[in-house]
Amino acid sequence: MVSEHAVSGKQTGAALTWPRGGPTVLRMALGHHLRRLREARGITRDAAGYAIRGSESKISRLELGRSPIKTRDLADLLTLYGVTDEGEREALTAMARQAGLPGWWHEYAGLLPGWFEPYIGLEEAASVIRAYEVQFIPGLLQTPDYARAVIRLVHGAEPVDDIERRVGLRMRRQRRLLRADGLRLWAIVDEAALRRPFGGADVQRAQLEHLITAAAAPNISLQVLPFAVGGHAAAGGPITILRFAEAAISDVVYLEQLASALYLDKRADVDDYTATMNELTVQAAPIGETPTLIKSIIDDL
């Protein structure tokens, strides 16, 4: 975990704070700071790209935190943006080096599709995650046996060791809910996901009992969207919205598909999906009814 530092920005008139949460959020924070510097000088992305022997799209990726920045490119951009204070340049360079280090999930890189790996970094950095799931229990709330059954749906032909590593990755992600910095999870789960018997009745029962226990945690809010609701706001599929403690970093909407995913961070998109999630919150049963609803499903097994 990165400790927090602050450096005065003589060129921007603001302090730059190092956020917590690993390389992904560091890249996002650094990218946001670089965009502010560029815009303050009235420099286009195309001109900035030319200065580092790149393109407009490269600057866009850097400013969104989608890729790490090389020390040489950072130095050239800071010069272009008029950042001459050595203290600020050194702090930003140190931040860029830290942001370029691999996260703990790098050891699972051989198992992760390229489109999913960025999500692990975002999840690690988030302070609040709001999720709606229609087919599966959210990964952060799955038991090992349930996770194993779900993983086998897609990766059943893989060696047992690889499947167990995938289960281990999912369980390791759940540590984020137990850390002192306290990820807040607000999940809405469709009744269909609760009733799907992945792994058989015993696994399903244990998973449902785990949900009742998890829902009692102070940082977890769990709602059930009953069949009785009928049509609802998120008929299109699962939604995850990630929010970060750093106000400068925009929320990210994650939409997972069969073999790819979308990451949306434009304000209009985030606002649309946030409105949908807010509506789902109203349509779902109140949080206080969650244990009773889940127990009724257990009784039906």
Coordinates of C-alpha atoms in Angstrom, one line a residue:
M1 CA 0.0 0.0 0.0
V2 CA 1.2 3.4 -0.9
S3 CA 1.6 6.0 1.9
E4 CA 0.1 9.4 1.3
H5 CA 2.3 12.3 0.3
A6 CA 1.5 15.8 -0.8
V7 CA 3.5 18.2 -2.9
S8 CA 2.7 21.8 -3.6
G9 CA 2.0 22.5 -7.2
K10 CA 3.4 26.0 -8.0
Q11 CA 2.2 25.6 -11.6
T12 CA -1.3 24.5 -10.7
G13 CA -1.8 26.3 -7.4
A14 CA -3.0 23.0 -5.8
A15 CA -1.7 20.1 -3.8
L16 CA -1.2 16.7 -5.4
T17 CA -2.1 13.9 -3.1
W18 CA -1.0 10.3 -3.5
P19 CA -4.0 8.1 -3.1
R20 CA -4.2 4.7 -1.6
G21 CA -5.1 1.5 -3.4
G22 CA -2.3 0.3 -5.6
P23 CA -0.9 1.0 -9.1
T24 CA -4.3 1.3 -10.9
V25 CA -5.6 4.2 -8.8
L26 CA -2.2 5.9 -8.8
R27 CA -2.2 5.8 -12.6
M28 CA -5.7 7.3 -12.6
A29 CA -4.7 10.1 -10.2
L30 CA -1.5 10.9 -12.1
G31 CA -3.4 10.9 -15.4
H32 CA -6.0 13.3 -14.0
H33 CA -3.2 15.6 -12.7
L34 CA -1.5 15.6 -16.1
R35 CA -4.7 16.4 -17.9
R36 CA -5.2 19.4 -15.6
L37 CA -1.7 20.6 -16.3
R38 CA -2.2 20.2 -20.1
E39 CA -5.6 22.0 -20.1
A40 CA -4.2 24.8 -17.9
R41 CA -1.7 25.5 -20.6
G42 CA -4.2 25.2 -23.5
I43 CA -2.3 22.4 -25.1
T44 CA -4.2 19.8 -27.2
R45 CA -3.8 16.1 -26.7
D46 CA -2.4 15.9 -30.3
A47 CA 0.3 18.4 -29.5
A48 CA 1.1 16.6 -26.2
G49 CA 1.3 13.3 -28.1
Y50 CA 3.7 14.8 -30.6
A51 CA 6.0 16.0 -27.8
I52 CA 6.5 12.4 -26.5
R53 CA 6.7 10.8 -30.0
G54 CA 3.2 9.4 -29.6
S55 CA -0.4 10.1 -30.6
E56 CA -3.5 11.7 -29.3
S57 CA -4.8 8.3 -28.3
K58 CA -1.7 7.6 -26.2
I59 CA -2.2 10.8 -24.2
S60 CA -5.9 9.8 -23.8
R61 CA -4.8 6.4 -22.4
L62 CA -2.3 8.0 -20.0
E63 CA -4.8 10.6 -18.8
L64 CA -7.4 7.9 -18.1
G65 CA -4.8 5.8 -16.2
R66 CA -5.2 3.0 -18.7
S67 CA -1.5 2.5 -19.1
P68 CA 1.7 3.4 -17.1
I69 CA 3.8 6.3 -18.3
K70 CA 7.5 6.1 -19.0
T71 CA 9.8 8.4 -17.0
R72 CA 11.2 10.0 -20.2
D73 CA 7.7 10.7 -21.4
L74 CA 6.7 12.2 -18.1
A75 CA 9.7 14.4 -18.0
D76 CA 8.9 15.7 -21.5
L77 CA 5.3 16.4 -20.7
L78 CA 6.1 18.2 -17.5
T79 CA 8.5 20.4 -19.4
L80 CA 5.9 21.1 -22.1
Y81 CA 3.4 21.9 -19.4
G82 CA 5.7 24.4 -17.7
V83 CA 6.4 22.4 -14.5
T84 CA 9.8 23.6 -13.5
D85 CA 9.7 23.1 -9.7
E86 CA 12.1 20.3 -9.0
G87 CA 10.2 19.1 -5.9
E88 CA 7.0 18.6 -7.9
R89 CA 8.8 17.0 -10.8
E90 CA 10.5 14.5 -8.4
A91 CA 7.3 13.7 -6.6
L92 CA 5.4 13.1 -9.9
T93 CA 8.3 10.9 -11.2
A94 CA 8.3 8.8 -8.0
M95 CA 4.5 8.5 -8.3
A96 CA 4.8 7.3 -11.9
R97 CA 7.4 4.7 -10.9
Q98 CA 5.1 3.4 -8.1
A99 CA 2.2 3.4 -10.6
G100 CA 4.2 1.2 -12.9
L101 CA 4.7 -1.6 -10.4
P102 CA 2.6 -4.7 -10.8
G103 CA -0.3 -5.3 -8.4
W104 CA -0.7 -8.4 -6.4
W105 CA -3.0 -9.8 -9.0
H106 CA -0.1 -9.9 -11.5
E107 CA 0.8 -13.4 -10.3
Y108 CA -2.6 -14.5 -11.8
A109 CA -2.0 -12.8 -15.1
G110 CA -1.8 -16.1 -17.0
L111 CA -5.4 -16.9 -15.9
L112 CA -6.9 -13.4 -16.4
P113 CA -8.3 -12.3 -19.8
G114 CA -6.9 -8.9 -20.8
W115 CA -10.3 -7.3 -20.5
F116 CA -10.8 -8.3 -16.9
E117 CA -7.4 -7.5 -15.4
P118 CA -8.1 -3.8 -15.2
Y119 CA -11.2 -4.5 -13.2
I120 CA -9.2 -6.2 -10.4
G121 CA -7.1 -3.0 -10.0
L122 CA -10.2 -0.8 -9.9
E123 CA -11.8 -3.1 -7.4
E124 CA -8.7 -3.0 -5.2
A125 CA -8.8 0.8 -5.3
A126 CA -12.5 1.5 -4.9
S127 CA -14.0 2.8 -1.7
V128 CA -17.6 2.0 -2.7
I129 CA -18.9 -0.7 -5.1
R130 CA -22.5 -0.8 -6.1
A131 CA -23.5 -3.9 -8.0
Y132 CA -26.6 -5.6 -9.5
E133 CA -26.3 -9.3 -10.3
V134 CA -29.0 -11.4 -12.2
Q135 CA -27.4 -14.8 -12.7
F136 CA -24.6 -15.2 -10.1
I137 CA -24.0 -14.2 -6.5
P138 CA -21.5 -11.3 -6.6
G139 CA -17.9 -12.6 -6.6
L140 CA -17.0 -10.7 -3.5
L141 CA -19.7 -12.7 -1.6
Q142 CA -19.2 -16.2 -3.0
T143 CA -18.1 -19.2 -1.0
P144 CA -15.2 -21.2 -2.3
D145 CA -17.5 -24.1 -3.3
Y146 CA -20.0 -21.9 -5.0
A147 CA -17.1 -20.0 -6.8
R148 CA -15.6 -23.4 -7.9
A149 CA -19.0 -24.5 -9.4
V150 CA -19.4 -21.2 -11.3
I151 CA -15.8 -21.2 -12.6
R152 CA -16.2 -24.8 -13.9
L153 CA -19.0 -23.6 -16.1
V154 CA -16.5 -21.8 -18.4
H155 CA -13.2 -23.4 -17.4
G156 CA -14.2 -27.0 -16.7
A157 CA -11.7 -28.4 -19.2
E158 CA -8.8 -26.7 -17.4
P159 CA -6.5 -28.6 -15.1
V160 CA -7.7 -28.8 -11.5
D161 CA -4.8 -26.7 -10.3
D162 CA -5.8 -23.8 -12.6
I163 CA -9.4 -24.0 -11.4
E164 CA -8.2 -23.9 -7.8
R165 CA -6.0 -20.9 -8.6
R166 CA -9.0 -19.1 -10.0
V167 CA -11.0 -19.9 -6.8
G168 CA -8.0 -18.6 -4.8
L169 CA -8.0 -15.3 -6.8
R170 CA -11.7 -14.8 -6.1
M171 CA -11.2 -15.5 -2.4
R172 CA -8.2 -13.1 -2.3
R173 CA -10.3 -10.4 -3.8
Q174 CA -12.7 -10.7 -0.8
R175 CA -9.9 -9.6 1.6
R176 CA -10.7 -6.1 0.4
L177 CA -13.9 -6.3 2.4
L178 CA -12.0 -7.1 5.6
R179 CA -9.3 -4.4 5.5
A180 CA -9.3 -1.5 7.9
D181 CA -9.8 1.0 5.1
G182 CA -13.2 -0.7 4.6
L183 CA -14.5 -1.2 1.1
R184 CA -18.3 -0.5 1.2
L185 CA -20.3 -3.0 -0.9
W186 CA -23.9 -2.4 -1.8
A187 CA -25.2 -5.3 -3.8
I188 CA -28.7 -6.0 -5.3
V189 CA -29.1 -9.7 -6.2
D190 CA -31.9 -10.9 -8.4
E191 CA -34.0 -13.7 -6.9
A192 CA -33.0 -15.8 -9.9
A193 CA -29.4 -15.8 -8.8
L194 CA -30.3 -16.9 -5.3
R195 CA -32.3 -19.9 -6.6
R196 CA -29.8 -21.2 -9.2
P197 CA -28.4 -24.4 -7.7
F198 CA -24.8 -24.1 -8.7
G199 CA -22.8 -27.0 -7.2
G200 CA -26.0 -28.7 -5.9
A201 CA -28.3 -28.1 -3.0
D202 CA -25.7 -28.3 -0.2
V203 CA -23.5 -25.8 -1.9
Q204 CA -26.4 -23.5 -2.6
R205 CA -27.6 -23.7 1.0
A206 CA -24.1 -22.9 2.4
Q207 CA -23.9 -20.0 -0.1
L208 CA -27.2 -18.6 1.0
E209 CA -26.3 -19.0 4.7
H210 CA -23.1 -17.1 4.0
L211 CA -25.0 -14.3 2.4
I212 CA -27.1 -13.9 5.6
T213 CA -23.9 -13.7 7.7
A214 CA -22.2 -11.3 5.2
A215 CA -25.2 -9.0 5.1
A216 CA -24.8 -8.4 8.9
A217 CA -21.4 -6.8 8.3
P218 CA -21.4 -3.0 8.8
N219 CA -19.8 -2.3 5.4
I220 CA -22.1 -4.6 3.3
S221 CA -25.6 -3.8 2.3
L222 CA -27.5 -6.6 0.5
Q223 CA -30.9 -6.4 -1.2
V224 CA -33.0 -9.0 -3.0
L225 CA -34.9 -8.1 -6.2
P226 CA -37.9 -10.5 -6.0
F227 CA -39.6 -12.1 -8.9
A228 CA -42.8 -10.4 -7.8
V229 CA -41.3 -7.0 -9.0
G230 CA -41.7 -8.2 -12.6
G231 CA -40.0 -5.8 -15.0
H232 CA -37.3 -3.6 -13.5
A233 CA -34.8 -0.9 -14.3
A234 CA -31.8 -3.1 -15.2
A235 CA -33.4 -5.6 -17.5
G236 CA -30.3 -5.5 -19.7
G237 CA -28.0 -7.3 -17.3
P238 CA -25.5 -7.0 -14.5
I239 CA -24.1 -3.6 -13.5
T240 CA -21.1 -2.6 -11.3
I241 CA -20.3 1.0 -10.4
L242 CA -17.0 1.7 -8.7
R243 CA -16.4 4.9 -6.7
F244 CA -13.1 6.1 -5.3
A245 CA -12.2 8.1 -2.3
E246 CA -10.2 10.6 -4.3
A247 CA -12.7 13.2 -5.6
A248 CA -10.5 13.8 -8.7
I249 CA -11.1 10.3 -9.9
S250 CA -14.4 9.7 -11.7
D251 CA -16.7 6.8 -11.0
V252 CA -16.3 3.8 -13.4
V253 CA -19.2 1.7 -14.7
Y254 CA -18.2 -1.9 -15.4
L255 CA -20.4 -4.0 -17.8
E256 CA -19.2 -7.5 -18.2
Q257 CA -20.2 -9.5 -21.3
L258 CA -19.5 -13.0 -22.4
A259 CA -16.0 -12.5 -23.7
S260 CA -15.3 -8.8 -23.1
A261 CA -16.2 -5.9 -20.9
L262 CA -17.0 -2.2 -21.1
Y263 CA -15.5 0.4 -18.8
L264 CA -17.4 3.7 -18.9
D265 CA -16.3 6.8 -17.1
K266 CA -17.9 9.6 -19.1
R267 CA -20.2 11.7 -16.8
A268 CA -23.3 11.1 -18.9
D269 CA -22.8 7.3 -18.9
V270 CA -22.1 7.2 -15.2
D271 CA -25.1 9.4 -14.4
D272 CA -27.4 7.1 -16.5
Y273 CA -26.2 3.9 -14.7
T274 CA -26.3 5.5 -11.3
A275 CA -29.9 6.5 -11.9
T276 CA -30.7 2.9 -12.9
M277 CA -29.0 1.6 -9.8
N278 CA -30.9 4.1 -7.6
E279 CA -34.2 2.9 -9.2
L280 CA -33.2 -0.7 -8.5
T281 CA -32.6 0.2 -4.9
V282 CA -36.2 1.4 -4.6
Q283 CA -37.6 -1.6 -6.5
A284 CA -35.8 -4.2 -4.5
A285 CA -37.0 -5.4 -1.1
P286 CA -35.7 -3.2 1.8
I287 CA -32.4 -4.3 3.3
G288 CA -34.1 -5.3 6.6
E289 CA -36.1 -8.0 4.7
T290 CA -33.0 -9.6 3.2
P291 CA -32.4 -12.3 5.9
T292 CA -36.1 -13.4 5.8
L293 CA -36.2 -13.6 2.0
I294 CA -33.0 -15.7 1.9
K295 CA -34.2 -18.0 4.7
S296 CA -37.4 -18.6 2.7
I297 CA -35.4 -19.7 -0.3
I298 CA -33.3 -22.0 2.0
D299 CA -36.6 -23.5 3.3
D300 CA -37.6 -24.3 -0.3
L301 CA -34.4 -26.4 -0.9

